[in-house]
Short mmCIF file of C-alpha atoms and ligand atoms in Angstrom, two decimals:
data_model
loop_
_atom_site.label_atom_id
_atom_site.label_comp_id
_atom_site.label_asym_id
_atom_site.label_seq_id
_atom_site.Cartn_x
_atom_site.Cartn_y
_atom_site.Cartn_z
CA GLY A 1 126.69 118.91 79.47
CA PRO A 2 130.48 118.67 79.24
CA LEU A 3 132.41 115.80 80.80
CA ASN A 4 132.60 116.00 84.60
CA GLU A 5 133.93 112.95 86.41
CA VAL A 6 135.25 112.57 89.96
CA LEU A 7 137.56 109.70 90.94
CA PHE A 8 138.53 108.74 94.47
CA PHE A 9 141.55 106.80 95.64
CA PRO A 10 143.11 104.51 96.83
CA SER A 11 142.43 102.39 93.77
CA PRO A 12 142.64 98.60 94.18
CA PRO A 13 145.36 96.76 92.24
CA ALA A 14 144.05 95.62 88.85
CA CYS A 15 145.52 94.88 85.45
CA VAL A 16 145.54 97.85 83.03
CA GLU A 17 147.27 96.05 80.16
CA HIS A 18 144.13 96.27 77.98
CA LEU A 19 144.42 100.07 78.06
CA PHE A 20 147.89 99.90 76.50
CA THR A 21 147.20 97.13 74.01
CA PRO A 22 143.49 97.34 73.13
CA ALA A 23 144.00 95.37 69.90
CA ARG A 24 145.44 92.37 71.76
CA THR A 25 143.17 89.34 71.58
CA LEU A 26 145.03 86.88 73.83
CA PRO A 27 143.97 87.11 77.48
CA CYS A 28 146.56 88.69 79.78
CA SER A 29 148.43 86.17 81.94
CA CYS A 30 149.59 88.51 84.72
CA SER A 31 148.62 87.82 88.32
CA LEU A 32 146.53 90.96 88.88
CA PRO A 33 142.71 90.94 88.82
CA HIS A 34 141.26 91.40 85.31
CA GLY A 35 138.02 92.94 84.13
CA VAL A 36 137.88 95.30 87.11
CA GLU A 37 137.09 98.96 86.49
CA THR A 38 139.06 101.11 88.92
CA SER A 39 139.64 104.80 89.53
CA PHE A 40 143.21 104.37 88.36
CA GLY A 41 142.12 102.61 85.17
CA LYS A 42 139.71 105.45 84.41
CA MET A 43 142.39 108.08 85.05
CA LEU A 44 144.90 106.21 82.88
CA GLY A 45 142.28 105.91 80.13
CA HIS A 46 141.83 109.69 80.16
CA VAL A 47 145.59 110.24 79.89
CA LEU A 48 145.80 107.75 77.02
CA SER A 49 142.88 109.47 75.25
CA ALA A 50 145.24 112.26 74.08
CA LYS A 51 145.26 112.66 70.30
CA VAL A 52 147.18 115.94 69.91
CA SER A 53 148.88 117.07 73.12
CA LEU A 54 149.51 116.32 76.76
CA ASP A 55 150.62 119.10 79.08
CA LEU A 56 151.54 117.73 82.47
CA CYS A 57 152.31 119.83 85.54
CA VAL A 58 153.06 117.55 88.46
CA PHE A 59 155.02 117.84 91.71
CA SER A 60 156.27 114.23 91.74
CA PHE A 61 156.15 111.58 89.04
CA SER A 62 157.32 108.07 89.88
CA HIS A 63 154.35 105.93 88.76
CA VAL A 64 155.65 103.37 86.26
CA GLU A 65 152.39 102.80 84.36
CA LEU A 66 151.69 106.53 84.07
CA CYS A 67 155.23 106.89 82.74
CA ARG A 68 154.56 104.10 80.24
CA ALA A 69 151.42 105.96 79.13
CA VAL A 70 153.31 109.22 78.60
CA LEU A 71 156.06 107.41 76.67
CA LEU A 72 153.42 105.72 74.50
CA LEU A 73 151.78 109.06 73.68
CA HIS A 74 155.19 110.50 72.78
CA SER A 75 155.92 107.53 70.51
CA ARG A 76 152.62 108.20 68.72
CA GLY A 77 153.79 111.73 67.88
CA ILE A 78 151.60 113.46 70.45
CA ALA A 79 153.15 116.71 71.73
CA VAL A 80 154.07 116.03 75.36
CA ARG A 81 155.35 118.70 77.76
CA VAL A 82 156.18 117.87 81.38
CA LEU A 83 156.70 120.47 84.08
CA THR A 84 157.87 119.30 87.48
CA ASP A 85 159.30 120.39 90.81
CA ALA A 86 163.05 121.06 90.90
CA ASP A 87 163.66 119.05 94.08
CA TYR A 88 161.36 116.13 93.46
CA MET A 89 162.54 115.34 89.94
CA LEU A 90 165.68 113.83 91.47
CA ILE A 91 164.14 111.55 94.10
CA THR A 92 164.43 107.78 93.99
CA GLY A 93 161.99 106.25 91.56
CA SER A 94 161.35 109.47 89.67
CA GLN A 95 160.43 108.77 86.06
CA ILE A 96 161.56 112.21 84.90
CA GLY A 97 164.93 110.85 83.71
CA ALA A 98 163.20 108.18 81.63
CA LEU A 99 160.97 110.81 80.00
CA ARG A 100 164.01 112.98 79.17
CA ARG A 101 165.94 110.05 77.73
CA ALA A 102 162.99 109.32 75.44
CA GLY A 103 163.24 112.86 74.10
CA ILE A 104 160.24 114.34 75.90
CA CYS A 105 160.43 118.05 76.76
CA VAL A 106 160.76 118.29 80.54
CA ARG A 107 161.17 121.53 82.45
CA HIS A 108 161.43 122.25 86.15
CA ASP A 109 160.35 125.22 88.16
CA VAL A 110 163.15 127.75 88.76
CA SER A 111 161.08 130.48 90.39
CA ASN A 112 161.62 131.34 94.03
CA ALA A 113 158.58 129.23 94.89
CA VAL A 114 159.25 126.65 97.61
CA HIS A 115 157.49 123.95 95.58
CA MET A 116 155.77 123.55 92.24
CA HIS A 117 152.94 121.68 93.96
CA HIS A 118 150.43 121.34 91.11
CA LYS A 119 149.08 117.95 90.05
CA PHE A 120 147.22 118.58 86.82
CA ALA A 121 147.27 117.43 83.22
CA LEU A 122 145.69 118.92 80.11
CA VAL A 123 144.71 116.50 77.36
CA ASP A 124 144.36 118.03 73.88
CA ARG A 125 144.00 121.44 75.57
CA ARG A 126 140.38 120.64 76.41
CA LYS A 127 140.29 117.93 79.06
CA LEU A 128 141.60 118.77 82.54
CA ILE A 129 142.73 116.09 85.00
CA THR A 130 143.39 117.69 88.41
CA GLY A 131 143.22 116.99 92.12
CA SER A 132 145.26 116.02 95.15
CA LEU A 133 146.98 113.03 93.57
CA ASN A 134 150.68 113.06 92.74
CA TRP A 135 151.73 110.64 90.01
CA THR A 136 153.16 108.08 92.45
CA LEU A 137 152.28 104.52 93.40
CA THR A 138 151.66 105.51 97.04
CA ALA A 139 149.13 108.14 95.96
CA VAL A 140 147.32 105.73 93.64
CA GLN A 141 147.29 102.64 95.84
CA SER A 142 147.68 103.84 99.43
CA ASN A 143 146.37 107.37 99.96
CA LYS A 144 142.94 108.95 100.24
CA GLU A 145 143.00 111.16 97.14
CA ASN A 146 140.70 112.83 94.62
CA VAL A 147 141.03 113.44 90.90
CA MET A 148 138.56 115.43 88.83
CA VAL A 149 138.31 115.06 85.07
CA THR A 150 136.47 117.91 83.42
CA GLU A 151 135.90 119.58 80.08
CA GLU A 152 134.05 122.56 81.58
CA PRO A 153 134.81 125.59 79.39
CA ASP A 154 135.03 127.79 82.52
CA LEU A 155 137.61 125.56 84.18
CA VAL A 156 139.98 124.23 81.52
CA PRO A 157 141.30 127.48 79.93
CA PRO A 158 142.60 128.98 83.21
CA TYR A 159 144.70 125.85 83.78
CA GLN A 160 145.96 125.90 80.17
CA LYS A 161 146.89 129.57 80.54
CA GLU A 162 148.70 128.87 83.83
CA PHE A 163 150.55 125.99 82.21
CA GLU A 164 151.80 128.22 79.37
CA SER A 165 152.91 130.85 81.86
CA LEU A 166 154.74 128.34 84.08
CA TRP A 167 156.27 126.65 81.02
CA GLU A 168 157.68 129.92 79.71
CA ALA A 169 159.19 130.73 83.11
CA SER A 170 160.76 127.30 83.64
CA ASP A 171 164.17 125.87 82.95
CA PRO A 172 164.62 123.30 80.15
CA GLY A 173 167.99 122.18 81.62
CA GLY B 1 125.93 128.84 84.57
CA PRO B 2 126.95 127.74 88.06
CA LEU B 3 129.94 129.29 89.83
CA ASN B 4 133.29 128.12 88.42
CA GLU B 5 136.38 129.97 89.59
CA VAL B 6 140.05 129.01 89.41
CA LEU B 7 142.65 130.56 91.73
CA PHE B 8 146.41 130.23 91.41
CA PHE B 9 149.05 130.65 94.06
CA PRO B 10 151.38 131.89 95.50
CA SER B 11 149.22 134.78 96.64
CA PRO B 12 150.99 138.04 97.56
CA PRO B 13 150.78 139.20 101.19
CA ALA B 14 147.77 141.50 101.68
CA CYS B 15 145.48 142.46 104.52
CA VAL B 16 142.30 140.36 104.80
CA GLU B 17 140.92 142.05 107.93
CA HIS B 18 137.95 143.47 105.98
CA LEU B 19 136.77 139.90 105.29
CA PHE B 20 136.52 139.20 109.03
CA THR B 21 135.07 142.56 110.08
CA PRO B 22 133.07 143.89 107.11
CA ALA B 23 131.08 146.27 109.33
CA ARG B 24 134.22 148.04 110.56
CA THR B 25 134.43 151.64 109.32
CA LEU B 26 137.85 152.66 110.65
CA PRO B 27 140.69 151.92 108.21
CA CYS B 28 142.95 149.04 109.20
CA SER B 29 146.30 150.16 110.58
CA CYS B 30 148.31 146.98 109.94
CA SER B 31 151.43 147.09 107.81
CA LEU B 32 150.19 144.85 104.98
CA PRO B 33 148.97 146.23 101.62
CA HIS B 34 145.25 147.13 101.64
CA GLY B 35 142.67 147.18 98.88
CA VAL B 36 144.45 144.40 96.98
CA GLU B 37 142.36 141.51 95.68
CA THR B 38 144.35 138.28 95.92
CA SER B 39 143.77 134.58 95.32
CA PHE B 40 143.98 134.00 99.05
CA GLY B 41 141.45 136.75 99.79
CA LYS B 42 139.04 135.21 97.29
CA MET B 43 139.50 131.73 98.77
CA LEU B 44 139.02 133.06 102.31
CA GLY B 45 135.89 134.89 101.18
CA HIS B 46 134.44 131.63 99.86
CA VAL B 47 135.16 129.87 103.16
CA LEU B 48 133.57 132.73 105.10
CA SER B 49 130.50 132.62 102.83
CA ALA B 50 129.20 129.55 104.71
CA LYS B 51 125.73 130.08 106.15
CA VAL B 52 124.82 126.53 107.23
CA SER B 53 127.77 124.15 107.17
CA LEU B 54 131.47 123.74 106.44
CA ASP B 55 132.87 120.26 105.82
CA LEU B 56 136.63 120.37 105.60
CA CYS B 57 138.84 117.47 104.54
CA VAL B 58 142.46 118.57 104.56
CA PHE B 59 145.83 116.84 104.91
CA SER B 60 147.52 119.66 106.87
CA PHE B 61 146.03 122.75 108.48
CA SER B 62 148.37 125.31 110.00
CA HIS B 63 147.22 128.55 108.36
CA VAL B 64 146.32 131.02 111.13
CA GLU B 65 143.83 133.13 109.16
CA LEU B 66 142.04 130.08 107.76
CA CYS B 67 141.82 128.81 111.34
CA ARG B 68 140.39 132.17 112.43
CA ALA B 69 137.79 131.86 109.65
CA VAL B 70 136.75 128.37 110.76
CA LEU B 71 136.52 129.49 114.40
CA LEU B 72 134.40 132.48 113.35
CA LEU B 73 131.99 130.24 111.42
CA HIS B 74 131.73 127.93 114.44
CA SER B 75 131.00 130.92 116.73
CA ARG B 76 128.16 131.89 114.36
CA GLY B 77 126.54 128.48 114.89
CA ILE B 78 127.52 127.08 111.51
CA ALA B 79 128.00 123.29 111.60
CA VAL B 80 131.72 122.71 111.12
CA ARG B 81 133.30 119.28 110.63
CA VAL B 82 137.05 118.87 110.10
CA LEU B 83 138.67 115.68 108.86
CA THR B 84 142.46 115.53 108.80
CA ASP B 85 145.46 113.25 108.46
CA ALA B 86 146.43 111.31 111.57
CA ASP B 87 150.15 112.14 111.32
CA TYR B 88 149.92 115.75 110.23
CA MET B 89 147.45 116.88 112.86
CA LEU B 90 150.30 116.77 115.39
CA ILE B 91 152.97 118.75 113.50
CA THR B 92 154.30 122.09 114.72
CA GLY B 93 151.93 124.92 113.91
CA SER B 94 148.93 122.68 113.33
CA GLN B 95 145.69 124.51 114.15
CA ILE B 96 143.81 121.27 114.79
CA GLY B 97 144.28 121.60 118.57
CA ALA B 98 142.85 125.12 118.53
CA LEU B 99 139.79 123.90 116.58
CA ARG B 100 139.23 121.08 119.06
CA ARG B 101 139.59 123.37 122.07
CA ALA B 102 136.91 125.63 120.57
CA GLY B 103 134.55 122.65 120.47
CA ILE B 104 134.69 121.95 116.74
CA CYS B 105 134.21 118.32 115.68
CA VAL B 106 137.56 117.07 114.39
CA ARG B 107 138.23 113.54 113.19
CA HIS B 108 141.33 111.92 111.78
CA ASP B 109 141.73 109.14 109.30
CA VAL B 110 142.21 105.72 110.91
CA SER B 111 142.07 103.59 107.78
CA ASN B 112 145.16 101.75 106.60
CA ALA B 113 145.72 104.52 104.06
CA VAL B 114 149.22 105.97 104.17
CA HIS B 115 147.86 109.52 104.07
CA MET B 116 144.52 111.29 103.98
CA HIS B 117 145.81 113.57 101.25
CA HIS B 118 142.65 115.46 100.25
CA LYS B 119 142.50 119.24 100.31
CA PHE B 120 138.84 120.09 99.82
CA ALA B 121 136.09 121.97 101.59
CA LEU B 122 132.33 121.93 101.09
CA VAL B 123 130.44 125.12 101.91
CA ASP B 124 126.71 124.70 102.64
CA ARG B 125 126.89 121.33 100.82
CA ARG B 126 126.81 123.14 97.47
CA LYS B 127 130.09 124.99 96.96
CA LEU B 128 133.26 122.93 96.53
CA ILE B 129 136.74 124.38 97.17
CA THR B 130 139.39 121.89 96.00
CA GLY B 131 142.86 121.69 94.53
CA SER B 132 146.51 121.11 95.34
CA LEU B 133 146.70 123.60 98.22
CA ASN B 134 147.09 122.46 101.81
CA TRP B 135 145.86 124.94 104.40
CA THR B 136 149.36 126.16 105.30
CA LEU B 137 151.19 129.48 104.99
CA THR B 138 153.86 127.93 102.73
CA ALA B 139 151.20 126.69 100.32
CA VAL B 140 149.44 130.07 100.21
CA GLN B 141 152.48 132.36 100.04
CA SER B 142 155.34 130.29 98.65
CA ASN B 143 154.16 127.41 96.44
CA LYS B 144 152.80 127.12 92.93
CA GLU B 145 149.29 125.84 93.71
CA ASN B 146 145.77 125.74 92.27
CA VAL B 147 142.37 125.96 93.92
CA MET B 148 139.09 125.53 92.10
CA VAL B 149 135.81 126.85 93.48
CA THR B 150 132.77 125.31 91.85
CA GLU B 151 129.07 124.80 92.29
CA GLU B 152 128.77 122.39 89.34
CA PRO B 153 125.99 119.92 90.18
CA ASP B 154 128.04 117.09 88.60
CA LEU B 155 131.10 117.80 90.73
CA VAL B 156 129.94 118.80 94.21
CA PRO B 157 127.81 115.78 95.24
CA PRO B 158 130.58 113.18 94.71
CA TYR B 159 132.83 115.12 97.09
CA GLN B 160 130.02 115.49 99.64
CA LYS B 161 129.33 111.77 99.44
CA GLU B 162 133.03 110.97 99.87
CA PHE B 163 133.18 113.32 102.85
CA GLU B 164 130.27 111.54 104.58
CA SER B 165 131.89 108.17 103.92
CA LEU B 166 135.30 109.25 105.26
CA TRP B 167 133.66 110.98 108.24
CA GLU B 168 131.78 107.83 109.24
CA ALA B 169 134.97 105.76 108.99
CA SER B 170 137.13 108.17 111.01
CA ASP B 171 138.08 108.45 114.64
CA PRO B 172 136.64 111.29 116.73
CA GLY B 173 139.34 110.76 119.40
ZN1 LIG C 201 147.00 91.36 83.31
ZN1 LIG C 202 145.29 145.62 107.55
#
């Protein structure tokens, strides 16, 4: 059947350098544990698996390594769109400014909704990453959270359709 | 294939009385719109579909009609377990006290996690309701949110297993 994976958090600290530089042959010298497979590593691997597009719809985005992943995809020419909450894009540690400065299309919700509270990503329009987890270090390392990664044909298109609708209604400013 | 349904919010105000009292023949006289199918009505219907058990793992729970649904299930003899965040169970409007007073088993997270941030429910151990939506009126009526309802055999058991693990590790006090 199609991909269906469930990841639970918190995820223990572990080096994810190999996911960014798979061709590197020298061992990493950082102080984090190596060779450990974690929920965060799996999630990051799914984000980095994008070959064509990444559509991200997330309430808060301050996680530095997830930001590095999105910047890397953008540098590879992958079409990245980021939709975020109007209030939370300005909080301390938000990576939204860094994404904008790199030239990534970022929009924020301008509806009369109190919050744009989604936390989902669509990879190549066919892999959905969704759950309770905001893209923050606290969520990844300190909270009880769930993330589902699925390619179910009944589940992915409704999220893609909602993304397009929210994107059209949002402010590029 | 198995049930796979995706619901988006906000959900417009509409009467859900018929979901609580399906045998009633008199028309409802409340001031809300009637005969409107909404995301919230569908979600509530899935919660009320429980015949054996409801395992709920939710960060914040202040929604009055969802509380009424859980109390109704409990009164029908359905095994209800509620796991919630230690901080948020005490906020204004929380329905956790009402659940406890009715005799429902409620536990709160006592791990060193910052927050128990899940928002999922398991109906009869085979239907999963999960997403970004906390069980609050703001989430239902005012936020951009998603809820997935699925009976996928690859997706439901991991959440049930995580529920049992969190339940065992939590404080009944
Ligand atoms: Zn390292
Ligand atoms: Zn009514």
